[in-house]
Amino acid sequence: MVRLVISSDGPAAVGGWRAAFRAVAPHLQTCSWYDPAYRPGPDDYALVWHPSSADLARMGGLRGIICTGAGVNQLLGDPAFPHHVPLVRMGGAQTAALMADYVLWAVLGLLRDARTWAIQQDARIWRENHVSRTSAETRVGVMGMGHLGAHVAGHLRHAGFMVSGWRRSTQDVPGIRVFAGREALPEFLANVDILVNLLPSTPQTRGMIDHALLARLPRGAGLVNVGRGDHVVQDDLLRALDDGMLGGAVLDVTTPEPLPPDHPLWRHERVTLTPHVASWASQEAQARYVVEVIDQMEHNERPALLYEPARGY
Ligand code: GLV
């Protein structure tokens, strides 16, 4: 009998998760990973975010692992991760919609220079900073055009922005010009006013947003990072912000999280920081998605967001 064992977010979160699963799938059996009586079984699926290595080492006999994150690098980077167990990333309509709303907020904030308003308000300064550029006159480029990226790009386009995308391999996304592969990266970057990073964190993408990449953007461009902190070489980012190469950045992810209290990004006048909250779907919305995934796997169907080792995400 299929059973879902809940590890994600620690013991205190199990009650909330179980209530969410009871609400959306009353017949699904759930249990707590932290119950001392729990023994992993071959019909069990685990719901995880960032389990300890000791926990991962006990997951080798499970039928599947479903991650509450859209990114799974935190699991793959652990030598104890059982690579023979199918791993599925978080998806679902609410996850994509929340990410799209966050990116729209970030892009509009960069366009209107909302950071300056916040700084001025703090100091009780009334100074008009006129921006007469509209969304229709602003080019946004989304790096990473998978499940989330394609949704974000569509949302930005509906809001009126000129949107293009960049991805590893050629694959069309309706209504969006997509540049594919490393060779196309310079042309893509040269034509964006605001760059949005939604790439997965893999050995190929870590450290990719460095001085050389930022230098290819038009001077004064904006950056939104909703991928992972490790995509960005933070010293290069600071340098680019300080010398005006970049006009501003909105960062939902950093290295480490949180940044140390004295890190210059905390107080940088061109930077808006948010605490890794861009897309945090409700437990019920996630539960609905997880139930769908389990159902697909039980019917030997391939979930759309199944981790593929050859791709690294
Ligand atoms: C959060 O960063 C996630 O991977 O969903």
JSON list of C-alpha atoms and ligand atoms in Angstrom, two decimals, residues 49 68-72 74 90 227-228 253 276 279, ligand 1:
[
{"chain": "A", "resi": 49, "resn": "TRP", "atom": "CA", "xyz": [13.39, 19.60, 1.12]},
{"chain": "A", "resi": 68, "resn": "THR", "atom": "CA", "xyz": [9.26, 20.50, -2.10]},
{"chain": "A", "resi": 69, "resn": "GLY", "atom": "CA", "xyz": [11.81, 22.67, -3.96]},
{"chain": "A", "resi": 70, "resn": "ALA", "atom": "CA", "xyz": [11.76, 23.40, -7.67]},
{"chain": "A", "resi": 71, "resn": "GLY", "atom": "CA", "xyz": [15.55, 23.10, -7.45]},
{"chain": "A", "resi": 72, "resn": "VAL", "atom": "CA", "xyz": [17.14, 19.85, -6.26]},
{"chain": "A", "resi": 74, "resn": "GLN", "atom": "CA", "xyz": [20.78, 20.66, -2.37]},
{"chain": "A", "resi": 90, "resn": "MET", "atom": "CA", "xyz": [8.14, 20.66, -7.16]},
{"chain": "A", "resi": 227, "resn": "GLY", "atom": "CA", "xyz": [17.64, 30.72, -9.30]},
{"chain": "A", "resi": 228, "resn": "ARG", "atom": "CA", "xyz": [20.31, 29.91, -6.76]},
{"chain": "A", "resi": 253, "resn": "VAL", "atom": "CA", "xyz": [18.88, 33.95, -3.28]},
{"chain": "A", "resi": 276, "resn": "HIS", "atom": "CA", "xyz": [14.33, 33.13, -0.55]},
{"chain": "A", "resi": 279, "resn": "SER", "atom": "CA", "xyz": [7.71, 30.96, -4.84]},
{"chain": "B", "resi": 1, "resn": "GLV", "atom": "C1", "xyz": [13.37, 26.99, -3.83]},
{"chain": "B", "resi": 1, "resn": "GLV", "atom": "O1", "xyz": [14.35, 27.63, -4.03]},
{"chain": "B", "resi": 1, "resn": "GLV", "atom": "C2", "xyz": [13.03, 25.90, -4.68]},
{"chain": "B", "resi": 1, "resn": "GLV", "atom": "O2", "xyz": [13.92, 25.23, -5.19]},
{"chain": "B", "resi": 1, "resn": "GLV", "atom": "O3", "xyz": [11.82, 25.71, -4.87]}
]
